[in-house]
mmCIF file of C-alpha atoms in Angstrom:
data_model
loop_
_atom_site.group_PDB
_atom_site.id
_atom_site.type_symbol
_atom_site.label_atom_id
_atom_site.label_comp_id
_atom_site.label_asym_id
_atom_site.label_seq_id
_atom_site.Cartn_x
_atom_site.Cartn_y
_atom_site.Cartn_z
ATOM 1 C CA MET A 1 191.877 125.416 30.705
ATOM 2 C CA ALA A 2 190.677 123.724 27.548
ATOM 3 C CA THR A 3 189.272 125.508 24.520
ATOM 4 C CA VAL A 4 187.003 123.132 22.672
ATOM 5 C CA GLN A 5 185.476 123.479 19.206
ATOM 6 C CA GLY A 6 182.445 121.384 18.262
ATOM 7 C CA MET A 7 182.897 118.361 20.554
ATOM 8 C CA SER A 8 181.910 117.397 24.082
ATOM 9 C CA ILE A 9 184.138 117.414 27.157
ATOM 10 C CA ARG A 10 183.724 116.097 30.689
ATOM 11 C CA ALA A 11 185.209 117.674 33.844
ATOM 12 C CA GLY A 12 184.457 115.275 36.691
ATOM 13 C CA GLU A 13 180.669 115.150 37.058
ATOM 14 C CA VAL A 14 180.063 118.044 34.640
ATOM 15 C CA ALA A 15 179.579 117.337 30.905
ATOM 16 C CA VAL A 16 179.739 120.187 28.375
ATOM 17 C CA GLN A 17 178.756 119.766 24.709
ATOM 18 C CA PRO A 18 177.372 121.828 21.822
ATOM 19 C CA ALA A 19 173.642 122.505 22.166
ATOM 20 C CA ASN A 20 173.181 122.254 18.395
ATOM 21 C CA ALA A 21 175.115 119.437 16.700
ATOM 22 C CA ASN A 22 174.984 121.182 13.299
ATOM 23 C CA GLY A 23 176.299 124.623 14.362
ATOM 24 C CA ALA A 24 179.898 125.656 14.987
ATOM 25 C CA THR A 25 180.618 125.909 18.704
ATOM 26 C CA ASP A 26 183.616 127.249 20.611
ATOM 27 C CA PHE A 27 183.744 127.106 24.415
ATOM 28 C CA ASP A 28 186.248 127.105 27.291
ATOM 29 C CA VAL A 29 186.191 124.683 30.231
ATOM 30 C CA SER A 30 188.498 124.765 33.277
ATOM 31 C CA ASP A 31 188.391 122.862 36.575
ATOM 32 C CA VAL A 32 189.923 124.654 39.566
ATOM 33 C CA ASP A 33 189.665 122.976 42.996
ATOM 34 C CA GLY A 34 186.388 121.226 42.187
ATOM 35 C CA THR A 35 184.748 124.230 40.537
ATOM 36 C CA VAL A 36 184.239 123.945 36.773
ATOM 37 C CA HIS A 37 184.263 127.259 34.852
ATOM 38 C CA ILE A 38 182.471 127.179 31.486
ATOM 39 C CA ALA A 39 182.393 129.992 28.892
ATOM 40 C CA ALA A 40 180.455 129.770 25.601
ATOM 41 C CA ARG A 41 182.525 131.775 23.090
ATOM 42 C CA LYS A 42 180.681 130.895 19.859
ATOM 43 C CA GLY A 43 177.334 129.128 19.718
ATOM 44 C CA ASP A 44 175.239 127.680 22.552
ATOM 45 C CA VAL A 45 176.479 124.850 24.803
ATOM 46 C CA SER A 46 174.670 122.301 26.916
ATOM 47 C CA VAL A 47 175.922 121.832 30.501
ATOM 48 C CA GLY A 48 174.840 118.766 32.477
ATOM 49 C CA ASN A 49 175.777 117.165 35.776
ATOM 50 C CA GLY A 50 173.959 113.836 35.423
ATOM 51 C CA THR A 51 170.687 114.977 36.994
ATOM 52 C CA GLU A 52 169.930 118.228 35.172
ATOM 53 C CA THR A 53 170.988 119.893 31.933
ATOM 54 C CA THR A 54 170.990 123.610 31.141
ATOM 55 C CA THR A 55 171.834 125.578 28.006
ATOM 56 C CA LEU A 56 174.455 128.297 28.101
ATOM 57 C CA ALA A 57 173.978 130.937 25.377
ATOM 58 C CA GLN A 58 176.818 132.348 23.297
ATOM 59 C CA GLY A 59 178.828 134.931 25.247
ATOM 60 C CA GLU A 60 177.688 133.692 28.670
ATOM 61 C CA GLN A 61 179.749 131.973 31.321
ATOM 62 C CA THR A 62 178.945 129.957 34.427
ATOM 63 C CA THR A 63 180.455 127.754 37.113
ATOM 64 C CA ARG A 64 179.438 124.326 38.376
ATOM 65 C CA ASP A 65 180.472 122.422 41.502
ATOM 66 C CA ASP A 66 182.322 119.250 40.470
ATOM 67 C CA ARG A 67 182.840 117.723 43.928
ATOM 68 C CA ASN A 68 180.909 114.661 45.041
ATOM 69 C CA ASP A 69 178.724 114.716 48.187
ATOM 70 C CA SER A 70 181.429 113.539 50.623
ATOM 71 C CA GLN A 71 183.833 116.239 49.391
ATOM 72 C CA LYS A 72 181.115 118.878 49.765
ATOM 73 C CA GLN A 73 180.495 117.825 53.370
ATOM 74 C CA LYS A 74 184.205 118.010 54.159
ATOM 75 C CA LYS A 75 184.465 121.506 52.708
ATOM 76 C CA THR A 76 181.368 122.849 54.479
ATOM 77 C CA ARG A 77 182.328 121.379 57.852
ATOM 78 C CA ARG A 78 183.220 124.185 60.189
ATOM 79 C CA ALA A 79 186.493 124.255 62.016
ATOM 80 C CA GLY A 80 186.600 123.921 65.797
ATOM 81 C CA GLY A 81 186.029 126.895 68.033
ATOM 82 C CA ALA A 82 188.569 129.100 69.701
ATOM 83 C CA VAL A 83 191.020 127.697 72.202
ATOM 84 C CA PRO A 84 189.503 127.969 75.681
ATOM 85 C CA ALA A 85 190.919 130.554 78.031
ATOM 86 C CA ALA A 86 193.040 129.556 81.030
ATOM 87 C CA SER A 87 190.996 127.997 83.800
ATOM 88 C CA GLY A 88 192.396 130.171 86.583
ATOM 89 C CA PRO A 89 194.719 133.071 87.301
ATOM 90 C CA LEU A 90 198.155 132.490 85.810
ATOM 91 C CA LEU A 91 200.077 133.609 88.899
ATOM 92 C CA ASP A 92 198.347 130.969 91.070
ATOM 93 C CA SER A 93 200.129 128.209 89.159
ATOM 94 C CA PRO A 94 202.939 126.425 91.047
ATOM 95 C CA TYR A 95 204.893 126.352 87.767
ATOM 96 C CA VAL A 96 205.015 130.154 87.841
ATOM 97 C CA ILE A 97 205.354 130.703 91.596
ATOM 98 C CA GLY A 98 208.409 128.442 92.014
ATOM 99 C CA PRO A 99 210.688 130.093 89.425
ATOM 100 C CA ALA A 100 209.497 133.576 90.470
ATOM 101 C CA VAL A 101 210.425 132.950 94.119
ATOM 102 C CA GLY A 102 213.762 131.470 93.030
ATOM 103 C CA ALA A 103 214.622 134.458 90.806
ATOM 104 C CA THR A 104 213.650 136.895 93.563
ATOM 105 C CA GLY A 105 215.869 135.040 96.043
ATOM 106 C CA VAL A 106 218.849 135.167 93.679
ATOM 107 C CA LEU A 107 218.421 138.932 93.166
ATOM 108 C CA VAL A 108 218.129 139.576 96.913
ATOM 109 C CA TYR A 109 221.244 137.463 97.630
ATOM 110 C CA TRP A 110 223.208 139.310 94.943
ATOM 111 C CA ALA A 111 222.151 142.726 96.326
ATOM 112 C CA ILE A 112 223.083 141.776 99.906
ATOM 113 C CA SER A 113 226.423 140.260 98.939
ATOM 114 C CA GLN A 114 227.634 143.498 97.413
ATOM 115 C CA GLY A 115 230.058 145.390 99.632
ATOM 116 C CA ASP A 116 229.723 148.948 100.849
ATOM 117 C CA ASP A 117 232.419 150.133 98.450
ATOM 118 C CA PRO A 118 231.100 151.936 95.369
ATOM 119 C CA ALA A 119 231.821 150.526 91.945
ATOM 120 C CA SER A 120 234.061 153.512 91.082
ATOM 121 C CA PRO A 121 235.568 155.505 93.900
ATOM 122 C CA VAL A 122 235.237 159.288 93.847
ATOM 123 C CA ASP A 123 238.903 159.758 94.792
ATOM 124 C CA PRO A 124 241.293 157.543 92.818
#
């Protein structure tokens, strides 16, 4: 942020200067991500962007867009849509069926291979 007294300043495309060259002027100018914030603390200031000029009265503040046209288009471009849903049921996929059948077979083999003896006998 710059506090300026009685001289002009430029922030990208935006030019800020005292509205009256004879009067004392105090104003703040800051540029944050292409947005210029201007506050007239003492006296009136003139704010221009090359095509139009406006006067900011003492005590008022405003913002101006400092980005050029190509940067504005990039910022206003919308992001892509949501990721599309799966095209079919998940369990119909051979990448899911194969491992599921394999895991089921391993569990069945393990259950069958266990003997009839319990894990801990009732009578030691």
